[in-house]
mmCIF file of C-alpha atoms and ligand atoms in Angstrom:
data_model
loop_
_atom_site.group_PDB
_atom_site.id
_atom_site.type_symbol
_atom_site.label_atom_id
_atom_site.label_comp_id
_atom_site.label_asym_id
_atom_site.label_seq_id
_atom_site.Cartn_x
_atom_site.Cartn_y
_atom_site.Cartn_z
ATOM 1 C CA UNK E 1 -32.979 -0.295 -3.551
ATOM 2 C CA UNK E 2 -33.049 -2.856 -0.773
ATOM 3 C CA UNK E 3 -30.148 -5.070 0.128
ATOM 4 C CA UNK E 4 -31.898 -8.113 -1.242
ATOM 5 C CA UNK E 5 -32.560 -6.426 -4.578
ATOM 6 C CA UNK E 6 -28.863 -5.693 -4.976
ATOM 7 C CA UNK E 7 -27.883 -9.197 -4.041
ATOM 8 C CA UNK E 8 -30.111 -11.069 -6.424
ATOM 9 C CA UNK E 9 -30.311 -8.678 -9.364
ATOM 10 C CA UNK E 10 -26.677 -7.767 -9.930
ATOM 11 C CA UNK E 11 -24.974 -9.729 -12.710
ATOM 12 C CA UNK E 12 -21.705 -10.671 -11.126
ATOM 13 C CA UNK E 13 -19.461 -13.607 -10.459
ATOM 14 C CA UNK E 14 -19.449 -13.406 -6.691
ATOM 15 C CA UNK E 15 -21.478 -15.732 -4.453
ATOM 16 C CA UNK E 16 -22.109 -13.619 -1.371
ATOM 17 C CA UNK E 17 -24.503 -10.668 -1.380
ATOM 18 C CA UNK E 18 -22.650 -7.415 -2.014
ATOM 19 C CA UNK E 19 -25.143 -4.727 -0.988
ATOM 20 C CA UNK E 20 -24.301 -1.047 -1.420
ATOM 21 C CA UNK E 21 -24.999 -0.694 2.303
ATOM 22 C CA UNK E 22 -21.481 -1.900 3.095
ATOM 23 C CA UNK E 23 -19.735 -2.861 -0.139
ATOM 24 C CA UNK E 24 -18.259 -0.649 -2.853
ATOM 25 C CA UNK E 25 -19.029 -1.899 -6.376
ATOM 26 C CA UNK E 26 -16.065 -1.293 -8.717
ATOM 27 C CA UNK E 27 -18.180 -2.215 -11.731
ATOM 28 C CA UNK E 28 -16.100 -5.209 -12.879
ATOM 29 C CA UNK E 29 -18.654 -7.733 -11.624
ATOM 30 C CA UNK E 30 -15.903 -9.493 -9.646
ATOM 31 C CA UNK E 31 -14.364 -6.874 -7.396
ATOM 32 C CA UNK E 32 -16.098 -5.319 -4.403
ATOM 33 C CA UNK E 33 -14.474 -3.122 -1.776
ATOM 34 C CA UNK E 34 -15.355 -2.742 1.882
ATOM 35 C CA UNK E 35 -16.891 0.696 2.451
ATOM 36 C CA UNK E 36 -14.548 2.810 4.572
ATOM 37 C CA UNK E 37 -17.475 4.248 6.515
ATOM 38 C CA UNK E 38 -18.879 0.793 7.246
ATOM 39 C CA UNK E 39 -15.857 -0.950 8.724
ATOM 40 C CA UNK E 40 -16.953 -2.807 11.807
ATOM 41 C CA UNK E 41 -14.443 -3.922 14.444
ATOM 42 C CA UNK E 42 -10.763 -4.824 14.207
ATOM 43 C CA UNK E 43 -11.727 -7.879 12.158
ATOM 44 C CA UNK E 44 -13.718 -7.416 8.970
ATOM 45 C CA UNK E 45 -16.799 -9.660 9.087
ATOM 46 C CA UNK E 46 -16.753 -12.276 6.315
ATOM 47 C CA UNK E 47 -19.824 -10.812 4.666
ATOM 48 C CA UNK E 48 -18.115 -7.459 4.164
ATOM 49 C CA UNK E 49 -14.509 -8.542 3.504
ATOM 50 C CA UNK E 50 -13.464 -7.097 0.127
ATOM 51 C CA UNK E 51 -13.456 -9.445 -2.870
ATOM 52 C CA UNK E 52 -10.934 -9.334 -5.690
ATOM 53 C CA UNK E 53 -11.195 -12.149 -8.222
ATOM 54 C CA UNK E 54 -9.973 -12.448 -11.810
ATOM 55 C CA UNK E 55 -12.662 -14.959 -12.720
ATOM 56 C CA UNK E 56 -15.962 -16.008 -11.154
ATOM 57 C CA UNK E 57 -15.951 -17.735 -7.783
ATOM 58 C CA UNK E 58 -15.616 -21.491 -8.446
ATOM 59 C CA UNK E 59 -17.771 -23.932 -6.480
ATOM 60 C CA UNK E 60 -15.478 -26.663 -5.228
ATOM 61 C CA UNK E 61 -16.605 -29.908 -3.598
ATOM 62 C CA UNK E 62 -14.354 -30.534 -0.577
ATOM 63 C CA UNK E 63 -15.023 -34.280 -0.770
ATOM 64 C CA UNK E 64 -13.372 -34.621 -4.169
ATOM 65 C CA UNK E 65 -10.883 -31.755 -3.790
ATOM 66 C CA UNK E 66 -7.276 -32.437 -2.934
ATOM 67 C CA UNK E 67 -4.053 -30.492 -2.681
ATOM 68 C CA UNK E 68 -0.932 -31.745 -4.402
ATOM 69 C CA UNK E 69 2.592 -30.587 -3.621
ATOM 70 C CA UNK E 70 5.003 -31.325 -6.423
ATOM 71 C CA UNK E 71 7.894 -30.014 -8.482
ATOM 72 C CA UNK E 72 11.598 -30.636 -9.019
ATOM 73 C CA UNK E 73 12.461 -29.457 -5.493
ATOM 74 C CA UNK E 74 10.288 -31.974 -3.603
ATOM 75 C CA UNK E 75 11.622 -35.402 -2.675
ATOM 76 C CA UNK E 76 8.256 -37.098 -3.254
ATOM 77 C CA UNK E 77 5.040 -35.421 -4.353
ATOM 78 C CA UNK E 78 2.290 -35.606 -1.723
ATOM 79 C CA UNK E 79 -1.464 -35.218 -1.910
ATOM 80 C CA UNK E 80 -3.675 -34.098 0.974
ATOM 81 C CA UNK E 81 -7.432 -34.341 1.226
ATOM 82 C CA UNK E 82 -9.502 -31.667 2.950
ATOM 83 C CA UNK E 83 -9.816 -33.959 5.928
ATOM 84 C CA UNK E 84 -6.053 -34.581 6.067
ATOM 85 C CA UNK E 85 -5.429 -30.861 6.295
ATOM 86 C CA UNK E 86 -7.788 -30.437 9.233
ATOM 87 C CA UNK E 87 -6.376 -33.374 11.184
ATOM 88 C CA UNK E 88 -2.703 -33.918 10.359
ATOM 89 C CA UNK E 89 -1.014 -30.647 11.295
ATOM 90 C CA UNK E 90 -1.202 -28.115 14.104
ATOM 91 C CA UNK E 91 -3.916 -25.544 13.406
ATOM 92 C CA UNK E 92 -2.592 -22.024 13.645
ATOM 93 C CA UNK E 93 -4.607 -18.784 13.840
ATOM 94 C CA UNK E 94 -3.252 -15.375 12.869
ATOM 95 C CA UNK E 95 -4.928 -12.019 12.375
ATOM 96 C CA UNK E 96 -3.727 -10.596 9.085
ATOM 97 C CA UNK E 97 -4.749 -7.772 6.796
ATOM 98 C CA UNK E 98 -5.038 -8.425 3.079
ATOM 99 C CA UNK E 99 -4.653 -5.392 0.843
ATOM 100 C CA UNK E 100 -4.731 -5.341 -2.945
ATOM 101 C CA UNK E 101 -1.689 -3.664 -4.540
ATOM 102 C CA UNK E 102 -4.165 -1.673 -6.652
ATOM 103 C CA UNK E 103 -6.044 -0.188 -3.701
ATOM 104 C CA UNK E 104 -6.619 3.580 -4.211
ATOM 105 C CA UNK E 105 -5.897 3.270 -7.945
ATOM 106 C CA UNK E 106 -8.650 5.762 -8.847
ATOM 107 C CA UNK E 107 -7.049 8.351 -6.555
ATOM 108 C CA UNK E 108 -3.643 7.582 -8.094
ATOM 109 C CA UNK E 109 -5.086 8.299 -11.532
ATOM 110 C CA UNK E 110 -6.437 11.636 -10.308
ATOM 111 C CA UNK E 111 -3.131 12.519 -8.637
ATOM 112 C CA UNK E 112 -1.356 11.974 -11.954
ATOM 113 C CA UNK E 113 -4.147 13.215 -14.231
ATOM 114 C CA UNK E 114 -4.093 9.973 -16.197
ATOM 115 C CA UNK E 115 -6.397 7.057 -16.703
ATOM 116 C CA UNK E 116 -5.160 3.681 -15.598
ATOM 117 C CA UNK E 117 -6.292 0.244 -16.714
ATOM 118 C CA UNK E 118 -7.207 -2.220 -13.968
ATOM 119 C CA UNK E 119 -9.905 -2.521 -11.334
ATOM 120 C CA UNK E 120 -10.987 1.024 -10.430
ATOM 121 C CA UNK E 121 -10.472 0.728 -6.687
ATOM 122 C CA UNK E 122 -11.336 3.508 -4.321
ATOM 123 C CA UNK E 123 -10.132 2.792 -0.789
ATOM 124 C CA UNK E 124 -11.974 -0.460 -0.186
ATOM 125 C CA UNK E 125 -9.517 -3.159 -1.262
ATOM 126 C CA UNK E 126 -8.287 -3.829 2.262
ATOM 127 C CA UNK E 127 -9.761 -5.989 5.038
ATOM 128 C CA UNK E 128 -8.609 -8.008 8.038
ATOM 129 C CA UNK E 129 -9.537 -11.465 9.289
ATOM 130 C CA UNK E 130 -8.382 -14.063 11.744
ATOM 131 C CA UNK E 131 -7.165 -16.856 9.465
ATOM 132 C CA UNK E 132 -6.963 -20.434 10.725
ATOM 133 C CA UNK E 133 -5.134 -23.170 8.908
ATOM 134 C CA UNK E 134 -1.876 -25.019 8.644
ATOM 135 C CA UNK E 135 1.577 -23.597 8.162
ATOM 136 C CA UNK E 136 2.730 -23.869 4.573
ATOM 137 C CA UNK E 137 6.060 -24.921 6.101
ATOM 138 C CA UNK E 138 4.506 -28.064 7.592
ATOM 139 C CA UNK E 139 3.110 -29.076 4.198
ATOM 140 C CA UNK E 140 6.419 -28.429 2.460
ATOM 141 C CA UNK E 141 8.292 -30.456 5.067
ATOM 142 C CA UNK E 142 5.904 -33.351 4.549
ATOM 143 C CA UNK E 143 6.805 -33.316 0.867
ATOM 144 C CA UNK E 144 10.515 -33.234 1.643
ATOM 145 C CA UNK E 145 11.283 -29.826 0.254
ATOM 146 C CA UNK E 146 15.033 -29.325 0.342
ATOM 147 C CA UNK E 147 17.187 -26.273 0.877
ATOM 148 C CA UNK E 148 17.801 -26.191 -2.882
ATOM 149 C CA UNK E 149 14.222 -25.057 -3.461
ATOM 150 C CA UNK E 150 14.029 -21.513 -4.827
ATOM 151 C CA UNK E 151 10.357 -20.713 -5.427
ATOM 152 C CA UNK E 152 7.069 -21.984 -4.025
ATOM 153 C CA UNK E 153 4.052 -21.356 -6.221
ATOM 154 C CA UNK E 154 0.430 -21.989 -5.235
ATOM 155 C CA UNK E 155 -1.739 -22.680 -8.302
ATOM 156 C CA UNK E 156 -5.492 -22.083 -8.232
ATOM 157 C CA UNK E 157 -8.456 -23.991 -9.600
ATOM 158 C CA UNK E 158 -10.380 -20.933 -10.790
ATOM 159 C CA UNK E 159 -10.917 -20.274 -14.490
ATOM 160 C CA UNK E 160 -7.914 -17.952 -14.741
ATOM 161 C CA UNK E 161 -5.679 -20.489 -12.974
ATOM 162 C CA UNK E 162 -4.230 -17.801 -10.723
ATOM 163 C CA UNK E 163 -0.627 -18.420 -9.644
ATOM 164 C CA UNK E 164 2.266 -16.419 -8.260
ATOM 165 C CA UNK E 165 5.540 -17.696 -6.818
ATOM 166 C CA UNK E 166 7.161 -16.635 -3.569
ATOM 167 C CA UNK E 167 10.735 -17.329 -2.482
ATOM 168 C CA UNK E 168 11.283 -20.353 -0.190
ATOM 169 C CA UNK E 169 12.080 -18.155 2.839
ATOM 170 C CA UNK E 170 8.657 -16.465 2.727
ATOM 171 C CA UNK E 171 6.913 -19.816 2.242
ATOM 172 C CA UNK E 172 8.647 -21.129 5.391
ATOM 173 C CA UNK E 173 7.711 -18.139 7.576
ATOM 174 C CA UNK E 174 5.775 -18.823 10.788
ATOM 175 C CA UNK E 175 2.792 -16.819 9.556
ATOM 176 C CA UNK E 176 2.532 -18.041 5.972
ATOM 177 C CA UNK E 177 -0.550 -20.253 6.073
ATOM 178 C CA UNK E 178 -2.725 -22.430 4.002
ATOM 179 C CA UNK E 179 -5.940 -21.110 5.528
ATOM 180 C CA UNK E 180 -9.040 -23.262 5.894
ATOM 181 C CA UNK E 181 -11.097 -20.858 7.981
ATOM 182 C CA UNK E 182 -11.719 -17.153 8.264
ATOM 183 C CA UNK E 183 -13.015 -15.494 11.414
ATOM 184 C CA UNK E 184 -13.928 -18.874 12.846
ATOM 185 C CA UNK E 185 -15.915 -20.173 9.869
ATOM 186 C CA UNK E 186 -14.831 -22.362 6.958
ATOM 187 C CA UNK E 187 -13.604 -20.081 4.161
ATOM 188 C CA UNK E 188 -16.560 -18.604 2.279
ATOM 189 C CA UNK E 189 -16.619 -19.537 -1.435
ATOM 190 C CA UNK E 190 -15.546 -16.038 -2.555
ATOM 191 C CA UNK E 191 -12.514 -16.067 -0.268
ATOM 192 C CA UNK E 192 -10.999 -19.318 -1.459
ATOM 193 C CA UNK E 193 -12.932 -22.342 -0.154
ATOM 194 C CA UNK E 194 -11.708 -24.956 0.511
ATOM 195 C CA UNK E 195 -8.183 -23.559 1.000
ATOM 196 C CA UNK E 196 -6.252 -20.365 0.302
ATOM 197 C CA UNK E 197 -2.789 -19.148 0.994
ATOM 198 C CA UNK E 198 -2.279 -16.187 3.331
ATOM 199 C CA UNK E 199 1.061 -14.471 2.749
ATOM 200 C CA UNK E 200 1.408 -12.017 5.616
ATOM 201 C CA UNK E 201 2.244 -8.440 4.780
ATOM 202 C CA UNK E 202 2.500 -8.999 1.033
ATOM 203 C CA UNK E 203 0.242 -7.771 -1.718
ATOM 204 C CA UNK E 204 -3.132 -9.524 -1.886
ATOM 205 C CA UNK E 205 -2.226 -11.237 -5.162
ATOM 206 C CA UNK E 206 0.240 -13.463 -3.274
ATOM 207 C CA UNK E 207 -2.597 -14.898 -1.191
ATOM 208 C CA UNK E 208 -3.880 -17.343 -3.799
ATOM 209 C CA UNK E 209 -7.463 -18.557 -3.293
ATOM 210 C CA UNK E 210 -8.896 -21.960 -4.292
ATOM 211 C CA UNK E 211 -5.485 -23.635 -4.251
ATOM 212 C CA UNK E 212 -5.276 -27.052 -5.925
ATOM 213 C CA UNK E 213 -1.566 -27.497 -6.321
ATOM 214 C CA UNK E 214 1.674 -26.106 -4.988
ATOM 215 C CA UNK E 215 4.687 -26.203 -7.227
ATOM 216 C CA UNK E 216 8.149 -26.115 -5.662
ATOM 217 C CA UNK E 217 10.980 -25.344 -7.992
ATOM 218 C CA UNK E 218 14.777 -25.167 -7.895
ATOM 219 C CA UNK E 219 14.762 -22.371 -10.444
ATOM 220 C CA UNK E 220 13.043 -18.986 -10.209
ATOM 221 C CA UNK E 221 9.552 -19.158 -11.708
ATOM 222 C CA UNK E 222 8.252 -16.519 -14.112
ATOM 223 C CA UNK E 223 4.512 -16.204 -14.658
ATOM 224 C CA UNK E 224 2.435 -13.214 -15.804
ATOM 225 C CA UNK E 225 1.666 -12.226 -12.191
ATOM 226 C CA UNK E 226 5.335 -11.568 -11.434
ATOM 227 C CA UNK E 227 6.548 -10.426 -14.848
ATOM 228 C CA UNK E 228 3.897 -8.085 -16.241
ATOM 229 C CA UNK E 229 1.103 -7.801 -13.670
ATOM 230 C CA UNK E 230 1.646 -6.914 -10.000
ATOM 231 C CA UNK E 231 4.874 -5.294 -11.168
ATOM 232 C CA UNK E 232 5.831 -1.622 -10.842
ATOM 233 C CA UNK E 233 6.382 -0.480 -14.403
ATOM 234 C CA UNK E 234 7.645 3.003 -15.196
ATOM 235 C CA UNK E 235 10.688 5.183 -15.695
ATOM 236 C CA UNK E 236 12.057 4.381 -12.222
ATOM 237 C CA UNK E 237 11.602 0.644 -12.631
ATOM 238 C CA UNK E 238 13.840 -0.753 -15.375
ATOM 239 C CA UNK E 239 12.967 -4.136 -16.860
ATOM 240 C CA UNK E 240 15.257 -7.094 -16.301
ATOM 241 C CA UNK E 241 14.976 -10.184 -18.448
ATOM 242 C CA UNK E 242 11.340 -11.252 -18.752
ATOM 243 C CA UNK E 243 10.304 -8.966 -15.877
ATOM 244 C CA UNK E 244 8.934 -5.621 -17.048
ATOM 245 C CA UNK E 245 9.828 -3.704 -13.870
ATOM 246 C CA UNK E 246 9.937 -4.281 -10.115
ATOM 247 C CA UNK E 247 7.710 -7.150 -8.903
ATOM 248 C CA UNK E 248 5.686 -6.176 -5.837
ATOM 249 C CA UNK E 249 5.974 -8.199 -2.655
ATOM 250 C CA UNK E 250 5.972 -6.329 0.693
ATOM 251 C CA UNK E 251 3.408 -3.583 1.111
ATOM 252 C CA UNK E 252 4.212 0.004 2.128
ATOM 253 C CA UNK E 253 2.625 2.019 4.976
ATOM 254 C CA UNK E 254 -0.948 3.091 4.221
ATOM 255 C CA UNK E 255 -3.793 4.797 6.096
ATOM 256 C CA UNK E 256 -7.537 4.905 5.823
ATOM 257 C CA UNK E 257 -9.975 7.366 7.376
ATOM 258 C CA UNK E 258 -13.263 5.641 8.204
ATOM 259 C CA UNK E 259 -15.346 8.231 6.421
ATOM 260 C CA UNK E 260 -17.084 8.373 3.103
ATOM 261 C CA UNK E 261 -15.213 10.258 0.312
ATOM 262 C CA UNK E 262 -16.129 13.112 0.335
ATOM 263 C CA UNK E 263 -17.385 13.068 3.936
ATOM 264 C CA UNK E 264 -20.348 15.048 5.262
ATOM 265 C CA UNK E 265 -20.092 15.946 8.946
ATOM 266 C CA UNK E 266 -21.931 18.083 11.502
ATOM 267 C CA UNK E 267 -20.183 20.926 13.369
ATOM 268 C CA UNK E 268 -19.816 19.222 16.742
ATOM 269 C CA UNK E 269 -17.043 17.446 18.650
ATOM 270 C CA UNK E 270 -16.634 13.945 17.250
ATOM 271 C CA UNK E 271 -14.275 11.016 16.951
ATOM 272 C CA UNK E 272 -12.532 10.579 13.638
ATOM 273 C CA UNK E 273 -11.482 6.965 13.306
ATOM 274 C CA UNK E 274 -9.156 5.149 10.971
ATOM 275 C CA UNK E 275 -6.711 2.344 10.387
ATOM 276 C CA UNK E 276 -3.097 2.195 9.263
ATOM 277 C CA UNK E 277 -1.267 -0.805 7.891
ATOM 278 C CA UNK E 278 2.444 -1.385 7.379
ATOM 279 C CA UNK E 279 2.620 -4.733 5.556
ATOM 280 C CA UNK E 280 5.150 -6.970 7.304
ATOM 281 C CA UNK E 281 6.038 -4.208 9.754
ATOM 282 C CA UNK E 282 4.321 -2.742 12.810
ATOM 283 C CA UNK E 283 2.765 0.723 13.001
ATOM 284 C CA UNK E 284 4.652 2.980 15.429
ATOM 285 C CA UNK E 285 2.649 6.213 15.223
ATOM 286 C CA UNK E 286 -0.056 7.972 13.270
ATOM 287 C CA UNK E 287 -0.209 11.736 12.753
ATOM 288 C CA UNK E 288 -3.036 13.806 11.311
ATOM 289 C CA UNK E 289 -3.342 17.312 9.962
ATOM 290 C CA UNK E 290 -6.487 19.357 9.497
ATOM 291 C CA UNK E 291 -6.553 21.762 6.548
ATOM 292 C CA UNK E 292 -2.791 21.234 6.050
ATOM 293 C CA UNK E 293 -2.131 22.576 9.557
ATOM 294 C CA UNK E 294 0.412 21.212 12.051
ATOM 295 C CA UNK E 295 0.755 17.436 12.469
ATOM 296 C CA UNK E 296 -0.755 16.049 15.664
ATOM 297 C CA UNK E 297 -0.628 12.553 17.122
ATOM 298 C CA UNK E 298 -3.640 10.300 16.778
ATOM 299 C CA UNK E 299 -4.277 7.812 19.576
ATOM 300 C CA UNK E 300 -3.557 4.194 18.651
ATOM 301 C CA UNK E 301 -6.213 1.831 19.978
ATOM 302 C CA UNK E 302 -6.431 -1.922 20.327
ATOM 303 C CA UNK E 303 -4.086 -4.456 18.805
ATOM 304 C CA UNK E 304 -0.886 -3.251 17.159
ATOM 305 C CA UNK E 305 0.982 -6.091 15.475
ATOM 306 C CA UNK E 306 2.984 -6.697 12.336
ATOM 307 C CA UNK E 307 0.914 -7.920 9.399
ATOM 308 C CA UNK E 308 -2.383 -6.441 10.556
ATOM 309 C CA UNK E 309 -3.781 -2.941 10.559
ATOM 310 C CA UNK E 310 -3.768 -0.772 13.656
ATOM 311 C CA UNK E 311 -6.805 1.295 14.592
ATOM 312 C CA UNK E 312 -6.540 4.898 15.757
ATOM 313 C CA UNK E 313 -8.723 7.913 16.443
ATOM 314 C CA UNK E 314 -8.669 11.571 17.368
ATOM 315 C CA UNK E 315 -11.261 14.097 18.430
ATOM 316 C CA UNK E 316 -12.209 16.928 16.119
ATOM 317 C CA UNK E 317 -14.639 19.841 16.509
ATOM 318 C CA UNK E 318 -14.947 21.106 12.979
ATOM 319 C CA UNK E 319 -16.356 24.503 12.046
ATOM 320 C CA UNK E 320 -18.845 24.671 9.184
ATOM 321 C CA UNK E 321 -17.228 24.762 5.754
ATOM 322 C CA UNK E 322 -14.937 22.664 3.594
ATOM 323 C CA UNK E 323 -11.984 20.928 5.199
ATOM 324 C CA UNK E 324 -9.368 18.272 4.577
ATOM 325 C CA UNK E 325 -8.025 15.571 6.880
ATOM 326 C CA UNK E 326 -4.557 14.210 6.091
ATOM 327 C CA UNK E 327 -3.100 11.181 7.824
ATOM 328 C CA UNK E 328 0.493 9.962 7.853
ATOM 329 C CA UNK E 329 1.454 6.726 9.578
ATOM 330 C CA UNK E 330 5.000 5.589 10.400
ATOM 331 C CA UNK E 331 6.166 2.066 11.162
ATOM 332 C CA UNK E 332 8.762 0.857 13.644
ATOM 333 C CA UNK E 333 11.429 0.698 10.900
ATOM 334 C CA UNK E 334 10.886 4.387 10.111
ATOM 335 C CA UNK E 335 8.989 3.887 6.862
ATOM 336 C CA UNK E 336 6.267 6.472 6.416
ATOM 337 C CA UNK E 337 3.857 7.772 3.791
ATOM 338 C CA UNK E 338 5.173 10.136 1.104
ATOM 339 C CA UNK E 339 3.462 13.293 -0.101
ATOM 340 C CA UNK E 340 3.840 12.031 -3.660
ATOM 341 C CA UNK E 341 4.106 8.576 -5.241
ATOM 342 C CA UNK E 342 5.895 8.497 -8.602
ATOM 343 C CA UNK E 343 4.025 7.239 -11.628
ATOM 344 C CA UNK E 344 3.787 3.531 -12.349
ATOM 345 C CA UNK E 345 1.809 2.281 -15.307
ATOM 346 C CA UNK E 346 -0.597 -0.020 -13.473
ATOM 347 C CA UNK E 347 -1.264 2.344 -10.589
ATOM 348 C CA UNK E 348 0.005 0.194 -7.723
ATOM 349 C CA UNK E 349 1.042 0.990 -4.161
ATOM 350 C CA UNK E 350 -0.563 4.396 -3.911
ATOM 351 C CA UNK E 351 0.318 5.156 -0.307
ATOM 352 C CA UNK E 352 0.665 8.906 -0.597
ATOM 353 C CA UNK E 353 -0.742 11.099 2.162
ATOM 354 C CA UNK E 354 -4.311 11.770 1.056
ATOM 355 C CA UNK E 355 -6.259 14.953 1.630
ATOM 356 C CA UNK E 356 -9.602 13.558 2.635
ATOM 357 C CA UNK E 357 -12.315 16.038 1.623
ATOM 358 C CA UNK E 358 -14.855 16.860 4.348
ATOM 359 C CA UNK E 359 -17.859 19.163 4.129
ATOM 360 C CA UNK E 360 -19.193 20.353 7.468
ATOM 361 C CA UNK E 361 -22.672 21.820 7.568
ATOM 362 C CA UNK E 362 -25.302 22.365 10.245
ATOM 363 C CA UNK E 363 -28.158 21.257 7.994
HETATM 364 N N1 MTE A 3 -7.251 -17.992 -7.281
HETATM 365 C C1 MTE A 3 -7.197 -16.668 -7.129
HETATM 366 N N2 MTE A 3 -6.591 -16.158 -6.046
HETATM 367 C C2 MTE A 3 -6.538 -14.823 -5.867
HETATM 368 C C3 MTE A 3 -7.086 -13.943 -6.819
HETATM 369 C C4 MTE A 3 -7.733 -14.501 -7.953
HETATM 370 O O1 MTE A 3 -8.260 -13.810 -8.821
HETATM 371 N N3 MTE A 3 -7.776 -15.872 -8.070
HETATM 372 N N4 MTE A 3 -6.973 -12.592 -6.633
HETATM 373 C C5 MTE A 3 -5.856 -12.151 -5.776
HETATM 374 C C6 MTE A 3 -5.889 -10.746 -5.464
HETATM 375 S S1 MTE A 3 -5.340 -9.694 -6.677
HETATM 376 C C7 MTE A 3 -6.246 -10.286 -4.216
HETATM 377 S S2 MTE A 3 -6.119 -8.656 -3.829
HETATM 378 C C8 MTE A 3 -6.739 -11.206 -3.168
HETATM 379 C C9 MTE A 3 -8.092 -10.774 -2.655
HETATM 380 O O2 MTE A 3 -8.557 -11.665 -1.686
HETATM 381 P P1 MTE A 3 -10.081 -11.609 -1.212
HETATM 382 O O3 MTE A 3 -10.942 -11.698 -2.440
HETATM 383 O O4 MTE A 3 -10.277 -12.707 -0.253
HETATM 384 O O5 MTE A 3 -10.249 -10.260 -0.554
HETATM 385 O O6 MTE A 3 -6.847 -12.530 -3.655
HETATM 386 C C10 MTE A 3 -5.794 -12.949 -4.488
HETATM 387 N N5 MTE A 3 -5.937 -14.359 -4.754
HETATM 388 MO MO1 MO A 4 -5.067 -7.608 -5.720
#
């Protein structure tokens, strides 16, 4: 099948082409991962950035669109046009990784021998872009948000009306943006045009796309995305009040080997590449183990900053046969990847050390 065939024939709710050549189809019609063996540079090009949407990509006219900031914790509600946003506030650019809390859910199901509802993600629900936009803080200040504000909740214009609150402190952070552009281009429709929130280091679901309204409240806000979805639910996560478990915010340390799963390699010296991500923290080191042997240090390459993945590589000369590659990253606060992640009902935050299967043959 050619790329074009895939793009035009697939029945899905995404605007951009999602060819098998570099995207991983989860089968939901809305969710497409970035293929681990087709990651390009440090930044994920817009055409291959993963897509996770709960309803079809809306087409929004920027000339009639506006953003309203309102709620009982703003002094006076304000409305901004698309043009206002581009010209009223300093434009800030940050490189940030977005990862879905459900990334690696299929592997989590296998680890626990159970089926899990939810998008069947392999390893592709993670990508990185340079986001350009305005600080959420600047918008909130313009609306006169006081210190008595508790939660800030972006509300989307898509069919599902996506929304999820964050505490005031996170909304005021230097690197919490209302993004207008991605990798130097206006946001593509699938990634939130005309404006999306980027909440650095938090689960992807916090980074609401297609924002139309921001609600600022003096009281904590409860919505399905922080009471029953994007919540760790299981024996270790008792419910409190309307919340069924532990709501997910910051992401744990994770690693990705840039190979297909399972991988097919030739028996010759070669670079094994990958990326590790530590949410709000910074990666300190990455270790790898071949066939469960001793841990060795991988070499970190390129940028290494909080909120974005860090690339690494090592050289390997594999002998023919079946092998495994395990990777364990550690961040500067000492967090690392466990050898086992306890069960949670929705299969979130699977950051366990994976044994990446590799077949090496001369053929
Ligand atoms: N409006 C809206 N925003 C949304 C979503 C959505 O379905 N609707 N999905 C969220 C989830 S679960 C993730 S992981 C990220 C994915 O962002 P991307 O599609 O740009 O990769 O968007 C978040 N923002
Ligand atoms: Mo997500």
